[in-house]
């Protein structure tokens, strides 16, 4: 498709609900006892994969278009699905559900789309096997389809994580909840903590001391009222657009500001953008964010901040193309195993538009500022690459053609409408 053009953005939008919290709201609702209501659930394809998987596991889930109602069945109330579970493109669904289903009484099989079937699963399967789970990848590899053997009694684990990953941590926490005894999980770097927060919200217990998590099982959780805040990872595209486009002023309502997710705000501020936070709702960890055109300078992004902005690195790379100086992103090798290899995808697609960007083993080096030009690019089936390229297209005078724009519906089905709203806001 031909991407939307318009070289400044103004106005107010509500970004869609948080993807990580939406997935977990269904999972916790299912494994709790009693009713859970979820408001502002993200109806993007990834979260719908989670919803359909739990329906197939016998959990009563109703969506009236406004509220999702889940009648929780507990871990032991899950039922054998009639067929293999189709997880689509969703890494979060497949990894977290492995932790849930490893202790089930029945066998399951999980498969994904072409991208998911190439993503590494040993990071979850190996520690789960230490807990007595039986999982096997396709042809004995670590890749989906994954078969999980039921009827295993899970045992507690003491595990030092070799990767910084909230998905691995969360899968192990779900498995630990089903054991008899105490598990300890030590993170490589702190990562998003929604699973820990939601265990407490659902009446469970978990102790976090620095990078060490202690959790005992078995625990029974109780259904809750969940209101999902907006996704800062979706807001990030407009935070960057507002900072790099001339004459821009954007207000984003109800954005999640859990401190394990706000690395993008730290980087924007470090590079010279001012992000104003108003209407802060402490209970829901959300706020209204306002950004405007800013003079930007380069920076180095490395170390412990990386997990706090891992999904934002493609759009941060675009930000860096408009900043004065050399921006260096390192310690981000995890980008290679996302929906695409995001180091290569970001560098190669932005190079097509004239960016001065070089991929490295663990990140990117970007020189700016550069005037981007038109061209033909591809999302490569990766929602975040597609959205980053649409924001890049707003900087060009010539047309930009995007291959495979549909991928954006994974996390932000109304993305192009929101771009239109803000482009038109500029002409008012
Ligand atoms: C997620 C964790 C991150 C992130 C993904 C969502 C989660 O993945 O990239 O989009 O909801 O736990 P990793 O745990 O693989 O870093």
Short mmCIF file of C-alpha atoms in Angstrom, two decimals, residues 112-407:
data_model
loop_
_atom_site.label_atom_id
_atom_site.label_comp_id
_atom_site.label_asym_id
_atom_site.label_seq_id
_atom_site.Cartn_x
_atom_site.Cartn_y
_atom_site.Cartn_z
CA UNK A 112 2.28 -21.02 14.97
CA UNK A 113 2.66 -19.16 11.70
CA UNK A 114 5.86 -19.23 9.61
CA UNK A 115 7.51 -16.57 11.83
CA UNK A 116 6.59 -18.16 15.18
CA UNK A 117 7.67 -21.59 13.97
CA UNK A 118 11.22 -20.20 13.60
CA UNK A 119 11.48 -18.58 17.04
CA UNK A 120 13.59 -20.19 19.80
CA UNK A 121 11.72 -22.15 22.45
CA UNK A 122 14.60 -23.85 24.31
CA UNK A 123 14.79 -20.82 26.58
CA UNK A 124 11.43 -21.96 28.00
CA UNK A 125 11.51 -25.72 27.33
CA UNK A 126 14.88 -26.35 29.03
CA UNK A 127 14.01 -24.91 32.45
CA UNK A 128 10.50 -26.39 32.24
CA UNK A 129 12.09 -29.82 31.68
CA UNK A 130 14.10 -29.23 34.87
CA UNK A 131 10.70 -28.92 36.53
CA UNK A 132 9.77 -32.39 35.19
CA UNK A 133 7.74 -31.11 32.24
CA UNK A 134 7.83 -33.08 28.99
CA UNK A 135 7.97 -30.89 25.91
CA UNK A 136 9.28 -31.68 22.48
CA UNK A 137 9.76 -29.45 19.43
CA UNK A 138 9.26 -30.35 15.76
CA UNK A 139 11.67 -33.13 14.69
CA UNK A 140 13.40 -32.82 18.05
CA UNK A 141 14.37 -29.18 17.39
CA UNK A 142 13.45 -26.30 19.67
CA UNK A 143 10.91 -24.96 17.17
CA UNK A 144 7.11 -25.27 17.06
CA UNK A 145 4.97 -27.30 16.65
CA UNK A 146 5.61 -28.14 20.32
CA UNK A 147 4.09 -31.24 21.92
CA UNK A 148 3.47 -31.12 25.67
CA UNK A 149 2.88 -34.40 27.47
CA UNK A 150 0.21 -34.26 30.15
CA UNK A 151 0.09 -35.98 33.52
CA UNK A 152 3.49 -34.72 34.75
CA UNK A 153 3.90 -33.62 38.36
CA UNK A 154 5.88 -30.38 38.21
CA UNK A 155 8.63 -29.76 40.76
CA UNK A 156 10.02 -26.41 42.03
CA UNK A 157 13.05 -24.87 40.35
CA UNK A 158 16.02 -22.72 41.33
CA UNK A 159 16.96 -21.02 38.08
CA UNK A 160 19.42 -18.37 36.99
CA UNK A 161 18.05 -17.05 33.70
CA UNK A 162 20.58 -16.86 30.84
CA UNK A 163 18.43 -14.34 28.88
CA UNK A 164 16.62 -11.17 29.92
CA UNK A 165 13.09 -12.23 29.04
CA UNK A 166 9.73 -11.54 30.65
CA UNK A 167 8.27 -14.38 28.61
CA UNK A 168 10.66 -16.96 30.05
CA UNK A 169 10.25 -15.58 33.58
CA UNK A 170 6.45 -15.65 33.23
CA UNK A 171 6.33 -19.22 31.89
CA UNK A 172 8.38 -20.39 34.87
CA UNK A 173 6.18 -18.48 37.31
CA UNK A 174 3.06 -20.14 35.85
CA UNK A 175 4.72 -23.54 36.18
CA UNK A 176 5.95 -22.78 39.73
CA UNK A 177 2.37 -21.96 40.79
CA UNK A 178 1.51 -25.59 40.04
CA UNK A 179 4.31 -27.20 42.09
CA UNK A 180 4.45 -28.14 45.75
CA UNK A 181 7.24 -26.05 47.26
CA UNK A 182 9.25 -22.89 46.68
CA UNK A 183 10.87 -21.83 43.40
CA UNK A 184 13.49 -19.14 42.91
CA UNK A 185 14.05 -17.43 39.56
CA UNK A 186 16.94 -15.00 39.16
CA UNK A 187 16.68 -12.58 36.24
CA UNK A 188 19.63 -11.68 34.05
CA UNK A 189 18.29 -8.13 33.85
CA UNK A 190 15.01 -6.84 35.26
CA UNK A 191 12.26 -7.19 32.65
CA UNK A 192 8.60 -6.17 32.48
CA UNK A 193 6.85 -7.24 35.67
CA UNK A 194 3.19 -7.59 34.67
CA UNK A 195 3.03 -11.26 35.67
CA UNK A 196 4.31 -10.49 39.16
CA UNK A 197 1.88 -7.56 39.52
CA UNK A 198 -1.07 -9.63 38.33
CA UNK A 199 -0.35 -12.55 40.68
CA UNK A 200 -0.78 -10.10 43.54
CA UNK A 201 -3.84 -8.55 41.89
CA UNK A 202 -5.42 -12.02 41.65
CA UNK A 203 -4.81 -12.67 45.37
CA UNK A 204 -1.57 -14.67 45.07
CA UNK A 205 1.84 -14.23 46.67
CA UNK A 206 5.22 -13.55 45.11
CA UNK A 207 8.36 -11.98 46.56
CA UNK A 208 10.72 -9.90 44.45
CA UNK A 209 14.09 -8.82 45.85
CA UNK A 210 16.18 -7.14 43.20
CA UNK A 211 16.57 -9.69 40.43
CA UNK A 212 15.44 -12.63 42.60
CA UNK A 213 11.86 -13.86 42.50
CA UNK A 214 10.54 -16.33 45.07
CA UNK A 215 7.23 -18.05 44.55
CA UNK A 216 5.56 -20.96 46.28
CA UNK A 217 3.00 -23.39 45.03
CA UNK A 218 0.36 -24.54 44.89
CA UNK A 219 -1.60 -21.30 44.99
CA UNK A 220 -5.23 -20.65 44.22
CA UNK A 221 -6.00 -17.36 42.54
CA UNK A 222 -9.33 -15.50 42.53
CA UNK A 223 -11.06 -13.77 39.59
CA UNK A 224 -10.75 -9.97 39.43
CA UNK A 225 -11.84 -6.79 37.67
CA UNK A 226 -9.08 -5.84 35.21
CA UNK A 227 -8.87 -2.54 33.35
CA UNK A 228 -6.09 -2.68 30.76
CA UNK A 229 -4.19 0.60 30.29
CA UNK A 230 -3.01 1.79 26.86
CA UNK A 231 0.18 0.26 25.45
CA UNK A 232 3.29 2.44 25.73
CA UNK A 233 4.82 0.27 22.98
CA UNK A 234 2.04 1.47 20.64
CA UNK A 235 2.25 5.04 21.97
CA UNK A 236 5.99 4.98 21.18
CA UNK A 237 5.33 5.41 17.42
CA UNK A 238 3.53 8.70 18.06
CA UNK A 239 5.91 9.85 20.79
CA UNK A 240 8.72 9.59 18.24
CA UNK A 241 6.61 11.05 15.41
CA UNK A 242 5.73 14.07 17.56
CA UNK A 243 9.38 14.67 18.42
CA UNK A 244 10.82 14.32 14.88
CA UNK A 245 8.15 15.95 12.68
CA UNK A 246 8.02 19.75 12.37
CA UNK A 247 5.14 21.73 13.93
CA UNK A 248 3.84 18.73 15.81
CA UNK A 249 2.01 18.44 19.09
CA UNK A 250 0.43 15.14 20.08
CA UNK A 251 -1.52 14.12 23.17
CA UNK A 252 -1.85 10.41 23.96
CA UNK A 253 -4.50 9.49 26.53
CA UNK A 254 -4.39 6.66 29.08
CA UNK A 255 -0.88 5.32 28.31
CA UNK A 256 0.53 2.61 30.61
CA UNK A 257 3.55 3.90 32.54
CA UNK A 258 4.62 0.82 34.50
CA UNK A 259 8.28 1.69 35.26
CA UNK A 260 9.52 -1.55 33.63
CA UNK A 261 8.13 -0.26 30.32
CA UNK A 262 9.16 3.39 30.23
CA UNK A 263 12.66 3.11 28.76
CA UNK A 264 11.36 4.96 25.68
CA UNK A 265 10.55 8.01 27.83
CA UNK A 266 14.05 7.99 29.36
CA UNK A 267 15.65 7.84 25.90
CA UNK A 268 13.42 10.55 24.40
CA UNK A 269 14.25 12.85 27.29
CA UNK A 270 17.95 12.02 27.09
CA UNK A 271 17.88 12.92 23.39
CA UNK A 272 16.20 16.27 24.04
CA UNK A 273 12.44 15.70 23.73
CA UNK A 274 10.15 16.86 26.50
CA UNK A 275 7.36 14.46 27.35
CA UNK A 276 4.76 15.91 29.63
CA UNK A 277 2.86 13.52 31.93
CA UNK A 278 -0.56 14.64 33.19
CA UNK A 279 -3.70 12.90 34.50
CA UNK A 280 -1.53 10.34 36.27
CA UNK A 281 -3.61 7.41 37.55
CA UNK A 282 -1.40 5.67 40.12
CA UNK A 283 -3.75 2.70 40.61
CA UNK A 284 -3.94 1.87 36.90
CA UNK A 285 -0.32 2.93 36.21
CA UNK A 286 -1.38 5.19 33.36
CA UNK A 287 -1.08 8.82 32.31
CA UNK A 288 -1.71 11.26 29.48
CA UNK A 289 1.51 11.92 27.56
CA UNK A 290 2.13 15.02 25.45
CA UNK A 291 5.01 15.43 23.03
CA UNK A 292 6.03 18.16 20.62
CA UNK A 293 8.66 18.86 17.96
CA UNK A 294 12.09 18.80 19.58
CA UNK A 295 15.75 19.42 18.75
CA UNK A 296 17.40 16.03 19.19
CA UNK A 297 20.93 14.82 19.90
CA UNK A 298 22.33 11.29 19.74
CA UNK A 299 22.89 8.98 22.71
CA UNK A 300 24.13 5.52 23.66
CA UNK A 301 21.49 2.96 24.62
CA UNK A 302 22.87 -0.11 26.38
CA UNK A 303 22.78 -2.38 29.42
CA UNK A 304 19.95 -2.64 31.88
CA UNK A 305 17.61 -0.22 30.08
CA UNK A 306 17.38 -2.55 27.05
CA UNK A 307 14.58 -4.82 28.39
CA UNK A 308 12.61 -1.68 29.36
CA UNK A 309 12.45 -0.60 25.70
CA UNK A 310 13.13 -3.80 23.77
CA UNK A 311 10.04 -3.51 21.54
CA UNK A 312 10.68 0.20 20.91
CA UNK A 313 14.14 -0.17 19.37
CA UNK A 314 12.98 -0.09 15.71
CA UNK A 315 11.20 3.25 16.27
CA UNK A 316 14.10 4.51 18.42
CA UNK A 317 16.37 3.77 15.43
CA UNK A 318 14.16 6.02 13.29
CA UNK A 319 14.32 8.68 16.02
CA UNK A 320 18.12 8.48 15.88
CA UNK A 321 18.13 9.15 12.11
CA UNK A 322 16.77 12.63 12.98
CA UNK A 323 19.14 13.36 15.90
CA UNK A 324 22.48 15.16 15.63
CA UNK A 325 25.41 12.78 16.08
CA UNK A 326 25.98 9.04 16.31
CA UNK A 327 23.51 6.96 18.28
CA UNK A 328 24.74 3.55 19.38
CA UNK A 329 22.37 0.76 20.44
CA UNK A 330 24.11 -2.24 22.03
CA UNK A 331 23.34 -5.27 24.24
CA UNK A 332 20.19 -5.80 22.16
CA UNK A 333 20.95 -9.19 20.57
CA UNK A 334 17.44 -10.29 21.64
CA UNK A 335 16.19 -8.22 18.69
CA UNK A 336 17.39 -10.99 16.39
CA UNK A 337 14.76 -13.42 17.72
CA UNK A 338 11.66 -11.22 17.61
CA UNK A 339 8.89 -11.49 14.96
CA UNK A 340 11.72 -10.83 12.47
CA UNK A 341 15.43 -10.27 13.01
CA UNK A 342 14.77 -6.66 13.99
CA UNK A 343 18.42 -5.61 13.78
CA UNK A 344 18.56 -6.56 10.10
CA UNK A 345 14.98 -5.55 9.29
CA UNK A 346 15.35 -2.08 10.84
CA UNK A 347 18.72 -1.40 9.21
CA UNK A 348 17.89 -2.75 5.75
CA UNK A 349 14.43 -1.19 5.45
CA UNK A 350 15.61 2.23 6.69
CA UNK A 351 18.64 2.10 4.37
CA UNK A 352 16.17 1.84 1.47
CA UNK A 353 14.85 5.27 2.51
CA UNK A 354 18.36 6.78 2.75
CA UNK A 355 19.14 6.36 6.46
CA UNK A 356 22.75 6.09 7.62
CA UNK A 357 22.31 2.99 9.78
CA UNK A 358 24.62 0.01 10.28
CA UNK A 359 23.69 -3.28 11.93
CA UNK A 360 26.09 -4.74 14.51
CA UNK A 361 26.19 -8.07 16.36
CA UNK A 362 24.09 -6.71 19.22
CA UNK A 363 22.48 -3.54 17.95
CA UNK A 364 22.68 -0.64 15.53
CA UNK A 365 24.81 2.44 14.83
CA UNK A 366 22.91 5.40 13.40
CA UNK A 367 24.29 8.72 12.16
CA UNK A 368 21.99 11.70 11.92
CA UNK A 369 20.33 13.80 10.96
CA UNK A 370 19.48 12.51 7.48
CA UNK A 371 16.76 13.58 5.07
CA UNK A 372 14.89 10.39 4.24
CA UNK A 373 13.50 9.83 0.73
CA UNK A 374 10.73 7.72 -0.79
CA UNK A 375 10.97 4.11 -1.88
CA UNK A 376 9.55 0.60 -1.54
CA UNK A 377 9.86 -1.11 1.82
CA UNK A 378 8.41 -4.14 3.59
CA UNK A 379 7.11 -4.85 7.09
CA UNK A 380 8.53 -8.38 6.56
CA UNK A 381 5.38 -9.53 8.41
CA UNK A 382 6.47 -7.70 11.58
CA UNK A 383 3.92 -5.25 13.03
CA UNK A 384 6.49 -3.00 14.67
CA UNK A 385 8.64 -2.74 11.53
CA UNK A 386 5.50 -1.82 9.53
CA UNK A 387 4.49 0.95 11.96
CA UNK A 388 8.03 2.32 12.15
CA UNK A 389 8.09 2.57 8.34
CA UNK A 390 4.78 4.46 8.28
CA UNK A 391 6.24 7.04 10.68
CA UNK A 392 9.38 7.20 8.46
CA UNK A 393 7.13 7.89 5.45
CA UNK A 394 5.85 11.04 7.17
CA UNK A 395 9.39 12.44 6.89
CA UNK A 396 9.73 11.96 3.13
CA UNK A 397 8.64 14.24 0.30
CA UNK A 398 8.20 11.31 -2.10
CA UNK A 399 5.82 8.36 -1.77
CA UNK A 400 6.69 5.25 0.26
CA UNK A 401 5.16 1.93 -0.73
CA UNK A 402 4.80 -0.66 2.08
CA UNK A 403 4.59 -4.37 1.40
CA UNK A 404 2.56 -6.46 3.88
CA UNK A 405 0.90 -3.68 5.92
CA UNK A 406 -1.64 -6.21 7.33
CA UNK A 407 0.93 -7.32 9.91
#
